[in-house]
């Protein structure tokens, strides 16, 4: 039986993952409007991946016999700045999520909830990967600066993303 405190934390995290999916969808739409098709594709895939994260937690709650309580998803911004601004925002977002994941992991340790610890271990590893991936894109956009050719090359490269992982 899943403890109330853990259940609440997991339901809150489901909401955050859906928000992340929404946020990246908004960023994808912005890039699409700018005809930066590669960045848009990358963000659409990222949005799908976040949906997958939400579902992973949701399925865990169901498998444990817990009640899923879906909450309203906040509206993400609809206007964004440069590609560098956007990927910096994405990185800050991932860093915040990492903090939440660590909090839930800590709570699962306190409550001796080994199943949730195992689930959160997957997310801890995932966050290392997410921060690394987005951080590298930020680095490369910083290097590109105002050089449009360099930005378009990165756009083409990110457009090759095929998987939502
Ligand atoms: Fe659900 Fe981007 O971590």
PDB file of C-alpha atoms and ligand atoms in Angstrom:
ATOM      1  CA  UNK A   1       0.000   0.000   0.000  1.00  0.00           C
ATOM      2  CA  UNK A   2       1.382   3.338  -1.023  1.00  0.00           C
ATOM      3  CA  UNK A   3       1.629   5.968   1.722  1.00  0.00           C
ATOM      4  CA  UNK A   4      -0.408   9.176   1.386  1.00  0.00           C
ATOM      5  CA  UNK A   5       2.642  11.404   1.493  1.00  0.00           C
ATOM      6  CA  UNK A   6       4.300   9.530  -1.368  1.00  0.00           C
ATOM      7  CA  UNK A   7       1.058   9.368  -3.318  1.00  0.00           C
ATOM      8  CA  UNK A   8       0.662  13.148  -3.127  1.00  0.00           C
ATOM      9  CA  UNK A   9       4.274  13.702  -4.202  1.00  0.00           C
ATOM     10  CA  UNK A  10       3.844  11.343  -7.164  1.00  0.00           C
ATOM     11  CA  UNK A  11       0.568  12.940  -8.238  1.00  0.00           C
ATOM     12  CA  UNK A  12       2.261  16.353  -8.086  1.00  0.00           C
ATOM     13  CA  UNK A  13       5.139  15.034 -10.178  1.00  0.00           C
ATOM     14  CA  UNK A  14       2.738  13.623 -12.772  1.00  0.00           C
ATOM     15  CA  UNK A  15       1.382  17.143 -13.123  1.00  0.00           C
ATOM     16  CA  UNK A  16       4.884  18.605 -13.477  1.00  0.00           C
ATOM     17  CA  UNK A  17       5.772  16.122 -16.201  1.00  0.00           C
ATOM     18  CA  UNK A  18       2.595  16.999 -18.101  1.00  0.00           C
ATOM     19  CA  UNK A  19       3.470  20.675 -17.676  1.00  0.00           C
ATOM     20  CA  UNK A  20       6.942  19.953 -19.082  1.00  0.00           C
ATOM     21  CA  UNK A  21       5.297  18.265 -22.061  1.00  0.00           C
ATOM     22  CA  UNK A  22       3.134  21.376 -22.550  1.00  0.00           C
ATOM     23  CA  UNK A  23       6.091  23.722 -22.136  1.00  0.00           C
ATOM     24  CA  UNK A  24       8.135  21.918 -24.786  1.00  0.00           C
ATOM     25  CA  UNK A  25       5.097  21.799 -27.052  1.00  0.00           C
ATOM     26  CA  UNK A  26       4.810  25.598 -26.763  1.00  0.00           C
ATOM     27  CA  UNK A  27       8.511  25.923 -27.553  1.00  0.00           C
ATOM     28  CA  UNK A  28       8.102  23.588 -30.537  1.00  0.00           C
ATOM     29  CA  UNK A  29       5.228  25.704 -31.857  1.00  0.00           C
ATOM     30  CA  UNK A  30       7.338  28.843 -31.463  1.00  0.00           C
ATOM     31  CA  UNK A  31      10.243  27.325 -33.394  1.00  0.00           C
ATOM     32  CA  UNK A  32       7.899  26.057 -36.087  1.00  0.00           C
ATOM     33  CA  UNK A  33       6.547  29.579 -36.567  1.00  0.00           C
ATOM     34  CA  UNK A  34      10.108  30.827 -37.010  1.00  0.00           C
ATOM     35  CA  UNK A  35      10.742  28.094 -39.628  1.00  0.00           C
ATOM     36  CA  UNK A  36      13.436  26.647 -37.378  1.00  0.00           C
ATOM     37  CA  UNK A  37      12.176  23.189 -38.246  1.00  0.00           C
ATOM     38  CA  UNK A  38      15.009  21.246 -36.609  1.00  0.00           C
ATOM     39  CA  UNK A  39      14.632  22.909 -33.218  1.00  0.00           C
ATOM     40  CA  UNK A  40      10.862  22.468 -33.569  1.00  0.00           C
ATOM     41  CA  UNK A  41      11.223  18.743 -34.264  1.00  0.00           C
ATOM     42  CA  UNK A  42      13.574  18.319 -31.311  1.00  0.00           C
ATOM     43  CA  UNK A  43      11.065  20.058 -29.038  1.00  0.00           C
ATOM     44  CA  UNK A  44       8.121  18.014 -30.344  1.00  0.00           C
ATOM     45  CA  UNK A  45      10.090  14.862 -29.491  1.00  0.00           C
ATOM     46  CA  UNK A  46      10.996  16.302 -26.099  1.00  0.00           C
ATOM     47  CA  UNK A  47       7.326  17.009 -25.446  1.00  0.00           C
ATOM     48  CA  UNK A  48       6.482  13.375 -26.255  1.00  0.00           C
ATOM     49  CA  UNK A  49       9.230  12.216 -23.943  1.00  0.00           C
ATOM     50  CA  UNK A  50       7.788  14.250 -21.061  1.00  0.00           C
ATOM     51  CA  UNK A  51       4.374  12.745 -21.711  1.00  0.00           C
ATOM     52  CA  UNK A  52       6.098   9.375 -21.372  1.00  0.00           C
ATOM     53  CA  UNK A  53       7.590  10.429 -18.030  1.00  0.00           C
ATOM     54  CA  UNK A  54       4.157  11.402 -16.721  1.00  0.00           C
ATOM     55  CA  UNK A  55       2.752   8.054 -17.848  1.00  0.00           C
ATOM     56  CA  UNK A  56       5.603   6.138 -16.249  1.00  0.00           C
ATOM     57  CA  UNK A  57       4.739   7.637 -12.841  1.00  0.00           C
ATOM     58  CA  UNK A  58       1.012   7.315 -13.436  1.00  0.00           C
ATOM     59  CA  UNK A  59       1.385   3.609 -14.201  1.00  0.00           C
ATOM     60  CA  UNK A  60       3.494   3.147 -11.081  1.00  0.00           C
ATOM     61  CA  UNK A  61       0.731   4.711  -8.966  1.00  0.00           C
ATOM     62  CA  UNK A  62      -1.865   2.425 -10.576  1.00  0.00           C
ATOM     63  CA  UNK A  63       0.263  -0.682 -10.132  1.00  0.00           C
ATOM     64  CA  UNK A  64       0.594   0.164  -6.459  1.00  0.00           C
ATOM     65  CA  UNK A  65      -3.163   0.482  -6.068  1.00  0.00           C
ATOM     66  CA  UNK A  66      -2.988   4.245  -5.570  1.00  0.00           C
ATOM     67  CA  UNK A  67      -5.461   6.860  -6.728  1.00  0.00           C
ATOM     68  CA  UNK A  68      -4.348   8.999  -9.650  1.00  0.00           C
ATOM     69  CA  UNK A  69      -5.466  12.582  -9.162  1.00  0.00           C
ATOM     70  CA  UNK A  70      -4.938  14.602 -12.288  1.00  0.00           C
ATOM     71  CA  UNK A  71      -4.592  18.309 -11.675  1.00  0.00           C
ATOM     72  CA  UNK A  72      -5.026  21.237 -14.054  1.00  0.00           C
ATOM     73  CA  UNK A  73      -1.993  21.825 -16.240  1.00  0.00           C
ATOM     74  CA  UNK A  74      -0.761  25.420 -16.093  1.00  0.00           C
ATOM     75  CA  UNK A  75      -0.500  27.317 -19.372  1.00  0.00           C
ATOM     76  CA  UNK A  76       3.069  27.637 -20.588  1.00  0.00           C
ATOM     77  CA  UNK A  77       4.284  30.925 -22.090  1.00  0.00           C
ATOM     78  CA  UNK A  78       3.340  31.460 -25.726  1.00  0.00           C
ATOM     79  CA  UNK A  79       6.085  33.942 -26.500  1.00  0.00           C
ATOM     80  CA  UNK A  80       9.748  33.187 -26.328  1.00  0.00           C
ATOM     81  CA  UNK A  81      13.047  34.824 -27.148  1.00  0.00           C
ATOM     82  CA  UNK A  82      16.015  33.599 -29.139  1.00  0.00           C
ATOM     83  CA  UNK A  83      16.952  29.912 -29.467  1.00  0.00           C
ATOM     84  CA  UNK A  84      19.582  30.505 -26.785  1.00  0.00           C
ATOM     85  CA  UNK A  85      16.982  32.026 -24.416  1.00  0.00           C
ATOM     86  CA  UNK A  86      14.690  29.066 -25.019  1.00  0.00           C
ATOM     87  CA  UNK A  87      17.274  26.373 -24.403  1.00  0.00           C
ATOM     88  CA  UNK A  88      18.457  28.235 -21.294  1.00  0.00           C
ATOM     89  CA  UNK A  89      14.861  28.195 -20.073  1.00  0.00           C
ATOM     90  CA  UNK A  90      14.685  24.477 -20.851  1.00  0.00           C
ATOM     91  CA  UNK A  91      17.869  23.869 -18.872  1.00  0.00           C
ATOM     92  CA  UNK A  92      16.552  25.827 -15.867  1.00  0.00           C
ATOM     93  CA  UNK A  93      13.353  23.835 -16.114  1.00  0.00           C
ATOM     94  CA  UNK A  94      15.240  20.523 -16.086  1.00  0.00           C
ATOM     95  CA  UNK A  95      17.322  21.665 -13.106  1.00  0.00           C
ATOM     96  CA  UNK A  96      14.124  22.437 -11.188  1.00  0.00           C
ATOM     97  CA  UNK A  97      12.705  19.028 -12.096  1.00  0.00           C
ATOM     98  CA  UNK A  98      15.898  17.364 -10.871  1.00  0.00           C
ATOM     99  CA  UNK A  99      15.350  19.050  -7.499  1.00  0.00           C
ATOM    100  CA  UNK A 100      11.797  17.658  -7.305  1.00  0.00           C
ATOM    101  CA  UNK A 101      12.951  14.162  -8.276  1.00  0.00           C
ATOM    102  CA  UNK A 102      15.641  14.257  -5.591  1.00  0.00           C
ATOM    103  CA  UNK A 103      13.040  15.365  -3.017  1.00  0.00           C
ATOM    104  CA  UNK A 104      10.762  12.455  -3.899  1.00  0.00           C
ATOM    105  CA  UNK A 105      13.669  10.027  -3.771  1.00  0.00           C
ATOM    106  CA  UNK A 106      14.588  11.320  -0.309  1.00  0.00           C
ATOM    107  CA  UNK A 107      10.981  10.974   0.841  1.00  0.00           C
ATOM    108  CA  UNK A 108      10.835   7.407  -0.499  1.00  0.00           C
ATOM    109  CA  UNK A 109      13.965   6.579   1.514  1.00  0.00           C
ATOM    110  CA  UNK A 110      12.429   8.087   4.671  1.00  0.00           C
ATOM    111  CA  UNK A 111       9.203   6.117   4.142  1.00  0.00           C
ATOM    112  CA  UNK A 112      11.079   2.904   3.269  1.00  0.00           C
ATOM    113  CA  UNK A 113       9.154   2.781  -0.008  1.00  0.00           C
ATOM    114  CA  UNK A 114      11.581   0.693  -2.064  1.00  0.00           C
ATOM    115  CA  UNK A 115       9.393   0.550  -5.171  1.00  0.00           C
ATOM    116  CA  UNK A 116       9.248   4.341  -5.389  1.00  0.00           C
ATOM    117  CA  UNK A 117      12.988   4.525  -4.726  1.00  0.00           C
ATOM    118  CA  UNK A 118      13.545   2.226  -7.673  1.00  0.00           C
ATOM    119  CA  UNK A 119      11.283   4.338  -9.879  1.00  0.00           C
ATOM    120  CA  UNK A 120      13.009   7.532  -8.778  1.00  0.00           C
ATOM    121  CA  UNK A 121      16.406   6.005  -9.443  1.00  0.00           C
ATOM    122  CA  UNK A 122      15.401   5.741 -13.103  1.00  0.00           C
ATOM    123  CA  UNK A 123      14.390   9.410 -13.028  1.00  0.00           C
ATOM    124  CA  UNK A 124      17.608  10.486 -11.274  1.00  0.00           C
ATOM    125  CA  UNK A 125      19.592   8.925 -14.132  1.00  0.00           C
ATOM    126  CA  UNK A 126      17.255  10.380 -16.714  1.00  0.00           C
ATOM    127  CA  UNK A 127      17.730  13.874 -15.281  1.00  0.00           C
ATOM    128  CA  UNK A 128      21.515  13.565 -15.523  1.00  0.00           C
ATOM    129  CA  UNK A 129      21.067  12.773 -19.214  1.00  0.00           C
ATOM    130  CA  UNK A 130      18.500  15.540 -19.794  1.00  0.00           C
ATOM    131  CA  UNK A 131      20.600  18.230 -18.134  1.00  0.00           C
ATOM    132  CA  UNK A 132      23.663  17.092 -20.058  1.00  0.00           C
ATOM    133  CA  UNK A 133      21.863  17.085 -23.424  1.00  0.00           C
ATOM    134  CA  UNK A 134      20.209  20.474 -22.972  1.00  0.00           C
ATOM    135  CA  UNK A 135      23.345  21.951 -21.386  1.00  0.00           C
ATOM    136  CA  UNK A 136      25.386  20.983 -24.450  1.00  0.00           C
ATOM    137  CA  UNK A 137      22.881  22.640 -26.764  1.00  0.00           C
ATOM    138  CA  UNK A 138      23.089  25.809 -24.626  1.00  0.00           C
ATOM    139  CA  UNK A 139      26.905  25.688 -24.855  1.00  0.00           C
ATOM    140  CA  UNK A 140      26.795  25.365 -28.606  1.00  0.00           C
ATOM    141  CA  UNK A 141      24.278  28.179 -29.008  1.00  0.00           C
ATOM    142  CA  UNK A 142      26.534  30.365 -26.869  1.00  0.00           C
ATOM    143  CA  UNK A 143      29.444  29.512 -29.146  1.00  0.00           C
ATOM    144  CA  UNK A 144      27.321  30.279 -32.217  1.00  0.00           C
ATOM    145  CA  UNK A 145      26.405  33.726 -30.865  1.00  0.00           C
ATOM    146  CA  UNK A 146      24.861  35.834 -33.659  1.00  0.00           C
ATOM    147  CA  UNK A 147      26.269  33.640 -36.408  1.00  0.00           C
ATOM    148  CA  UNK A 148      23.136  32.622 -38.317  1.00  0.00           C
ATOM    149  CA  UNK A 149      24.904  29.966 -40.355  1.00  0.00           C
ATOM    150  CA  UNK A 150      26.059  28.245 -37.163  1.00  0.00           C
ATOM    151  CA  UNK A 151      22.534  28.413 -35.700  1.00  0.00           C
ATOM    152  CA  UNK A 152      21.071  26.924 -38.894  1.00  0.00           C
ATOM    153  CA  UNK A 153      23.618  24.122 -38.810  1.00  0.00           C
ATOM    154  CA  UNK A 154      22.632  23.264 -35.258  1.00  0.00           C
ATOM    155  CA  UNK A 155      18.983  23.461 -36.293  1.00  0.00           C
ATOM    156  CA  UNK A 156      19.669  20.916 -39.053  1.00  0.00           C
ATOM    157  CA  UNK A 157      21.511  18.640 -36.654  1.00  0.00           C
ATOM    158  CA  UNK A 158      18.799  18.684 -33.977  1.00  0.00           C
ATOM    159  CA  UNK A 159      16.216  18.012 -36.667  1.00  0.00           C
ATOM    160  CA  UNK A 160      17.650  14.528 -36.996  1.00  0.00           C
ATOM    161  CA  UNK A 161      16.257  13.511 -33.637  1.00  0.00           C
ATOM    162  CA  UNK A 162      14.005  10.544 -34.234  1.00  0.00           C
ATOM    163  CA  UNK A 163      13.319   9.164 -30.779  1.00  0.00           C
ATOM    164  CA  UNK A 164      11.430  10.638 -27.858  1.00  0.00           C
ATOM    165  CA  UNK A 165      14.152   9.674 -25.424  1.00  0.00           C
TER     166      UNK A 165
HETATM  167 FE1  LIG B   1      10.689  14.686 -17.293  1.00  0.00          FE
HETATM  168 FE2  LIG B   1      12.724  16.502 -18.817  1.00  0.00          FE
HETATM  169  O1  LIG B   1      12.329  15.400 -17.403  1.00  0.00           O
END
